[in-house]
PDB file of C-alpha atoms in Angstrom:
ATOM      1  CA  MET A   1      15.471  -3.964  13.267  1.00 44.00           C
ATOM      2  CA  TRP A   2      12.043  -4.631  11.670  1.00 43.00           C
ATOM      3  CA  LYS A   3      11.715  -3.780   8.001  1.00 46.00           C
ATOM      4  CA  PHE A   4       8.571  -3.883   5.920  1.00 44.00           C
ATOM      5  CA  ARG A   5       8.941  -5.462   2.493  1.00 47.00           C
ATOM      6  CA  ALA A   6       6.001  -5.233   0.164  1.00 46.00           C
ATOM      7  CA  LYS A   7       5.608  -8.135  -2.254  1.00 49.00           C
ATOM      8  CA  LYS A   8       4.902  -5.779  -5.110  1.00 54.00           C
ATOM      9  CA  LYS A   9       5.019  -2.126  -5.849  1.00 60.00           C
ATOM     10  CA  SER A  10       1.882  -0.337  -4.623  1.00 66.00           C
ATOM     11  CA  ASP A  11      -0.294   1.450  -7.139  1.00 90.00           C
ATOM     12  CA  GLN A  12      -2.342   3.064  -4.353  1.00 95.00           C
ATOM     13  CA  TRP A  13      -1.290   5.921  -2.109  1.00 97.00           C
ATOM     14  CA  LEU A  14      -2.678   7.528   1.020  1.00 98.00           C
ATOM     15  CA  ILE A  15      -2.536  11.303   0.765  1.00 98.00           C
ATOM     16  CA  GLU A  16      -3.160  13.175   4.035  1.00 98.00           C
ATOM     17  CA  THR A  17      -3.323  16.726   5.322  1.00 98.00           C
ATOM     18  CA  ASN A  18      -4.220  18.246   8.683  1.00 97.00           C
ATOM     19  CA  ILE A  19      -6.650  21.126   8.577  1.00 97.00           C
ATOM     20  CA  ASP A  20      -7.517  23.326  11.577  1.00 95.00           C
ATOM     21  CA  ASP A  21      -8.939  26.480  10.010  1.00 94.00           C
ATOM     22  CA  MET A  22     -11.690  25.456   7.603  1.00 95.00           C
ATOM     23  CA  SER A  23     -15.494  25.443   8.026  1.00 94.00           C
ATOM     24  CA  ALA A  24     -16.857  21.909   8.490  1.00 93.00           C
ATOM     25  CA  GLU A  25     -19.513  22.653   5.799  1.00 94.00           C
ATOM     26  CA  MET A  26     -16.836  22.577   3.152  1.00 96.00           C
ATOM     27  CA  TYR A  27     -15.728  19.016   3.698  1.00 97.00           C
ATOM     28  CA  GLY A  28     -18.690  17.485   1.906  1.00 96.00           C
ATOM     29  CA  TYR A  29     -18.026  19.516  -1.202  1.00 97.00           C
ATOM     30  CA  VAL A  30     -14.316  18.700  -1.108  1.00 98.00           C
ATOM     31  CA  GLU A  31     -15.174  15.003  -0.702  1.00 97.00           C
ATOM     32  CA  GLU A  32     -17.417  15.047  -3.750  1.00 98.00           C
ATOM     33  CA  LYS A  33     -14.670  16.707  -5.825  1.00 98.00           C
ATOM     34  CA  LEU A  34     -12.135  14.103  -4.728  1.00 98.00           C
ATOM     35  CA  PHE A  35     -14.431  11.231  -5.636  1.00 98.00           C
ATOM     36  CA  GLU A  36     -15.212  12.779  -9.029  1.00 97.00           C
ATOM     37  CA  ALA A  37     -11.424  12.949  -9.594  1.00 96.00           C
ATOM     38  CA  GLY A  38     -11.062   9.202  -8.972  1.00 96.00           C
ATOM     39  CA  ALA A  39     -10.318   8.951  -5.245  1.00 97.00           C
ATOM     40  CA  LEU A  40     -10.967   5.359  -4.035  1.00 96.00           C
ATOM     41  CA  ASP A  41     -11.763   6.497  -0.504  1.00 97.00           C
ATOM     42  CA  VAL A  42     -11.973   9.759   1.412  1.00 98.00           C
ATOM     43  CA  PHE A  43     -12.233   9.940   5.216  1.00 97.00           C
ATOM     44  CA  LYS A  44     -11.941  12.475   7.934  1.00 98.00           C
ATOM     45  CA  THR A  45     -10.428  11.873  11.370  1.00 98.00           C
ATOM     46  CA  PRO A  46     -10.836  14.348  14.308  1.00 97.00           C
ATOM     47  CA  ILE A  47      -7.403  15.256  15.711  1.00 98.00           C
ATOM     48  CA  VAL A  48      -5.887  17.758  18.160  1.00 97.00           C
ATOM     49  CA  MET A  49      -3.031  19.927  16.959  1.00 94.00           C
ATOM     50  CA  LYS A  50      -0.562  21.992  18.834  1.00 93.00           C
ATOM     51  CA  LYS A  51      -1.849  24.422  21.399  1.00 93.00           C
ATOM     52  CA  GLY A  52      -4.899  22.157  21.717  1.00 94.00           C
ATOM     53  CA  ARG A  53      -6.504  23.300  18.487  1.00 94.00           C
ATOM     54  CA  PRO A  54      -9.188  20.874  17.178  1.00 96.00           C
ATOM     55  CA  ALA A  55      -8.575  19.810  13.605  1.00 97.00           C
ATOM     56  CA  VAL A  56      -9.419  17.260  10.884  1.00 97.00           C
ATOM     57  CA  LYS A  57      -7.023  14.912   9.246  1.00 98.00           C
ATOM     58  CA  LEU A  58      -8.292  14.545   5.647  1.00 98.00           C
ATOM     59  CA  SER A  59      -7.148  11.199   4.168  1.00 98.00           C
ATOM     60  CA  ILE A  60      -7.546  10.207   0.557  1.00 98.00           C
ATOM     61  CA  LEU A  61      -6.788   6.802  -1.008  1.00 98.00           C
ATOM     62  CA  ALA A  62      -5.934   7.190  -4.677  1.00 97.00           C
ATOM     63  CA  LYS A  63      -4.058   5.449  -7.476  1.00 96.00           C
ATOM     64  CA  SER A  64      -0.548   6.760  -8.230  1.00 94.00           C
ATOM     65  CA  ASP A  65      -1.630   8.479 -11.451  1.00 95.00           C
ATOM     66  CA  GLU A  66      -4.236  10.517  -9.553  1.00 95.00           C
ATOM     67  CA  ILE A  67      -1.972  11.981  -6.869  1.00 96.00           C
ATOM     68  CA  ASP A  68      -1.310  15.255  -8.676  1.00 96.00           C
ATOM     69  CA  LEU A  69      -5.045  15.840  -9.308  1.00 97.00           C
ATOM     70  CA  VAL A  70      -5.892  14.979  -5.664  1.00 97.00           C
ATOM     71  CA  GLU A  71      -3.286  17.412  -4.388  1.00 98.00           C
ATOM     72  CA  THR A  72      -4.555  20.090  -6.695  1.00 98.00           C
ATOM     73  CA  ILE A  73      -8.068  19.670  -5.332  1.00 98.00           C
ATOM     74  CA  ILE A  74      -6.736  19.774  -1.776  1.00 98.00           C
ATOM     75  CA  PHE A  75      -4.845  22.997  -2.322  1.00 98.00           C
ATOM     76  CA  LYS A  76      -7.526  24.713  -4.356  1.00 98.00           C
ATOM     77  CA  GLU A  77     -10.591  23.651  -2.290  1.00 98.00           C
ATOM     78  CA  THR A  78      -9.241  23.571   1.274  1.00 97.00           C
ATOM     79  CA  THR A  79      -7.046  25.668   3.585  1.00 97.00           C
ATOM     80  CA  ALA A  80      -4.345  23.000   3.596  1.00 97.00           C
ATOM     81  CA  ILE A  81      -0.764  24.105   2.984  1.00 96.00           C
ATOM     82  CA  GLY A  82       0.900  20.668   2.722  1.00 97.00           C
ATOM     83  CA  THR A  83       0.295  16.994   2.243  1.00 98.00           C
ATOM     84  CA  ARG A  84       1.929  13.672   3.221  1.00 97.00           C
ATOM     85  CA  LYS A  85       1.916  10.632   0.919  1.00 96.00           C
ATOM     86  CA  TYR A  86       2.426   6.971   1.737  1.00 95.00           C
ATOM     87  CA  PRO A  87       2.285   3.933  -0.563  1.00 96.00           C
ATOM     88  CA  VAL A  88      -0.431   1.557   0.508  1.00 94.00           C
ATOM     89  CA  VAL A  89      -0.410  -2.245   0.377  1.00 90.00           C
ATOM     90  CA  LYS A  90      -3.959  -3.612   0.659  1.00 84.00           C
ATOM     91  CA  HIS A  91      -5.305  -7.061   1.397  1.00 86.00           C
ATOM     92  CA  LYS A  92      -8.810  -7.452   0.153  1.00 88.00           C
ATOM     93  CA  LEU A  93     -11.116 -10.407   0.821  1.00 92.00           C
ATOM     94  CA  ASP A  94     -12.534 -12.278  -2.178  1.00 93.00           C
ATOM     95  CA  ARG A  95     -16.129 -11.076  -2.650  1.00 94.00           C
ATOM     96  CA  VAL A  96     -19.100 -12.595  -4.378  1.00 94.00           C
ATOM     97  CA  TYR A  97     -22.294 -10.635  -5.026  1.00 94.00           C
ATOM     98  CA  GLU A  98     -25.384 -12.801  -5.197  1.00 92.00           C
ATOM     99  CA  THR A  99     -28.988 -11.830  -5.847  1.00 92.00           C
ATOM    100  CA  VAL A 100     -31.220 -13.716  -3.402  1.00 89.00           C
ATOM    101  CA  GLU A 101     -34.985 -13.916  -3.852  1.00 89.00           C
ATOM    102  CA  THR A 102     -36.768 -13.086  -0.576  1.00 91.00           C
ATOM    103  CA  ASP A 103     -40.384 -12.498   0.512  1.00 91.00           C
ATOM    104  CA  LEU A 104     -39.717  -8.735   0.114  1.00 93.00           C
ATOM    105  CA  GLY A 105     -38.224  -9.138  -3.370  1.00 91.00           C
ATOM    106  CA  PRO A 106     -34.753  -9.761  -4.776  1.00 92.00           C
ATOM    107  CA  VAL A 107     -31.794  -8.380  -2.755  1.00 93.00           C
ATOM    108  CA  THR A 108     -28.139  -8.386  -3.459  1.00 93.00           C
ATOM    109  CA  VAL A 109     -25.932  -9.890  -0.784  1.00 94.00           C
ATOM    110  CA  LYS A 110     -22.160  -9.441  -0.663  1.00 95.00           C
ATOM    111  CA  PHE A 111     -20.314 -12.501   0.618  1.00 93.00           C
ATOM    112  CA  ALA A 112     -16.672 -12.080   1.716  1.00 94.00           C
ATOM    113  CA  TYR A 113     -14.240 -15.018   1.795  1.00 94.00           C
ATOM    114  CA  HIS A 114     -10.833 -15.449   3.404  1.00 94.00           C
ATOM    115  CA  LYS A 115      -8.831 -18.377   2.040  1.00 93.00           C
ATOM    116  CA  GLY A 116     -12.065 -19.908   0.683  1.00 92.00           C
ATOM    117  CA  THR A 117     -13.989 -19.612   3.918  1.00 92.00           C
ATOM    118  CA  LEU A 118     -17.040 -17.328   4.263  1.00 92.00           C
ATOM    119  CA  VAL A 119     -16.140 -14.818   6.977  1.00 93.00           C
ATOM    120  CA  ASN A 120     -18.697 -12.060   6.418  1.00 93.00           C
ATOM    121  CA  TRP A 121     -21.756 -11.113   4.520  1.00 94.00           C
ATOM    122  CA  LYS A 122     -23.827  -8.005   4.124  1.00 94.00           C
ATOM    123  CA  LEU A 123     -27.025  -6.832   2.447  1.00 95.00           C
ATOM    124  CA  GLU A 124     -26.563  -4.086  -0.053  1.00 95.00           C
ATOM    125  CA  TYR A 125     -27.890  -0.853   1.298  1.00 95.00           C
ATOM    126  CA  GLU A 126     -29.507   0.563  -1.876  1.00 94.00           C
ATOM    127  CA  MET A 127     -31.701  -2.467  -2.393  1.00 93.00           C
ATOM    128  CA  CYS A 128     -32.826  -2.427   1.222  1.00 95.00           C
ATOM    129  CA  ARG A 129     -33.478   1.282   0.995  1.00 96.00           C
ATOM    130  CA  LYS A 130     -35.555   0.731  -2.159  1.00 95.00           C
ATOM    131  CA  ILE A 131     -37.695  -1.923  -0.388  1.00 95.00           C
ATOM    132  CA  ALA A 132     -38.207   0.410   2.556  1.00 96.00           C
ATOM    133  CA  VAL A 133     -39.379   3.224   0.273  1.00 97.00           C
ATOM    134  CA  GLN A 134     -41.678   0.915  -1.696  1.00 95.00           C
ATOM    135  CA  THR A 135     -43.216  -0.776   1.316  1.00 95.00           C
ATOM    136  CA  GLY A 136     -43.226   2.146   3.763  1.00 96.00           C
ATOM    137  CA  MET A 137     -41.440  -0.052   6.322  1.00 96.00           C
ATOM    138  CA  PRO A 138     -38.727   1.392   8.507  1.00 97.00           C
ATOM    139  CA  LEU A 139     -35.283   0.603   7.006  1.00 97.00           C
ATOM    140  CA  LYS A 140     -34.093  -1.143  10.137  1.00 97.00           C
ATOM    141  CA  GLU A 141     -37.136  -3.448   9.996  1.00 96.00           C
ATOM    142  CA  VAL A 142     -36.358  -4.287   6.381  1.00 96.00           C
ATOM    143  CA  TYR A 143     -32.810  -5.192   7.430  1.00 96.00           C
ATOM    144  CA  GLN A 144     -34.049  -7.339  10.300  1.00 95.00           C
ATOM    145  CA  ILE A 145     -36.497  -9.227   8.122  1.00 95.00           C
ATOM    146  CA  LEU A 146     -34.051  -9.775   5.306  1.00 95.00           C
ATOM    147  CA  GLU A 147     -31.162 -10.813   7.515  1.00 93.00           C
ATOM    148  CA  THR A 148     -33.331 -13.397   9.250  1.00 93.00           C
ATOM    149  CA  GLU A 149     -34.574 -14.709   5.893  1.00 92.00           C
ATOM    150  CA  ILE A 150     -31.064 -14.861   4.432  1.00 90.00           C
ATOM    151  CA  ILE A 151     -29.700 -16.630   7.508  1.00 90.00           C
ATOM    152  CA  ASN A 152     -32.529 -19.276   7.281  1.00 88.00           C
ATOM    153  CA  ARG A 153     -32.345 -19.732   3.480  1.00 83.00           C
ATOM    154  CA  LYS A 154     -28.525 -19.904   3.336  1.00 78.00           C
ATOM    155  CA  GLY A 155     -27.982 -21.744   6.605  1.00 80.00           C
ATOM    156  CA  LEU A 156     -25.704 -18.984   7.854  1.00 76.00           C
ATOM    157  CA  LYS A 157     -24.912 -18.010  11.353  1.00 66.00           C
TER     158      LYS A 157
END
């Protein structure tokens, strides 16, 4: 029989609830409240419950000392009548943020490494958005120009 053994005790928990009787407009407000309370992540998954009822699974990633507050928000701000909790073991890539000078101005790039090898990189949205607003260029064009420039300057693929 397979058994999972975590290397260390998890300080993060996934708290979930299924909701099938709440207006979709309310989820944005609930999400804001959860983030204000310290939630690390909040996401919604469409699901189908018994009798074919469409519903939403509300999932919140939080530190162990925030579970009570998260559950209080869930019960006060939603129509949920119960939650499930699971300890979470995460594996995060090493990340390096670097400001790169480009023809459109400085941009922050997040580089992600697995065992010392670059496996992913991404332009930071807020800086790209700022350039789009300042120049009047479409955001997707800003991304295309900057990605090409970063690839050429850094020798990336």
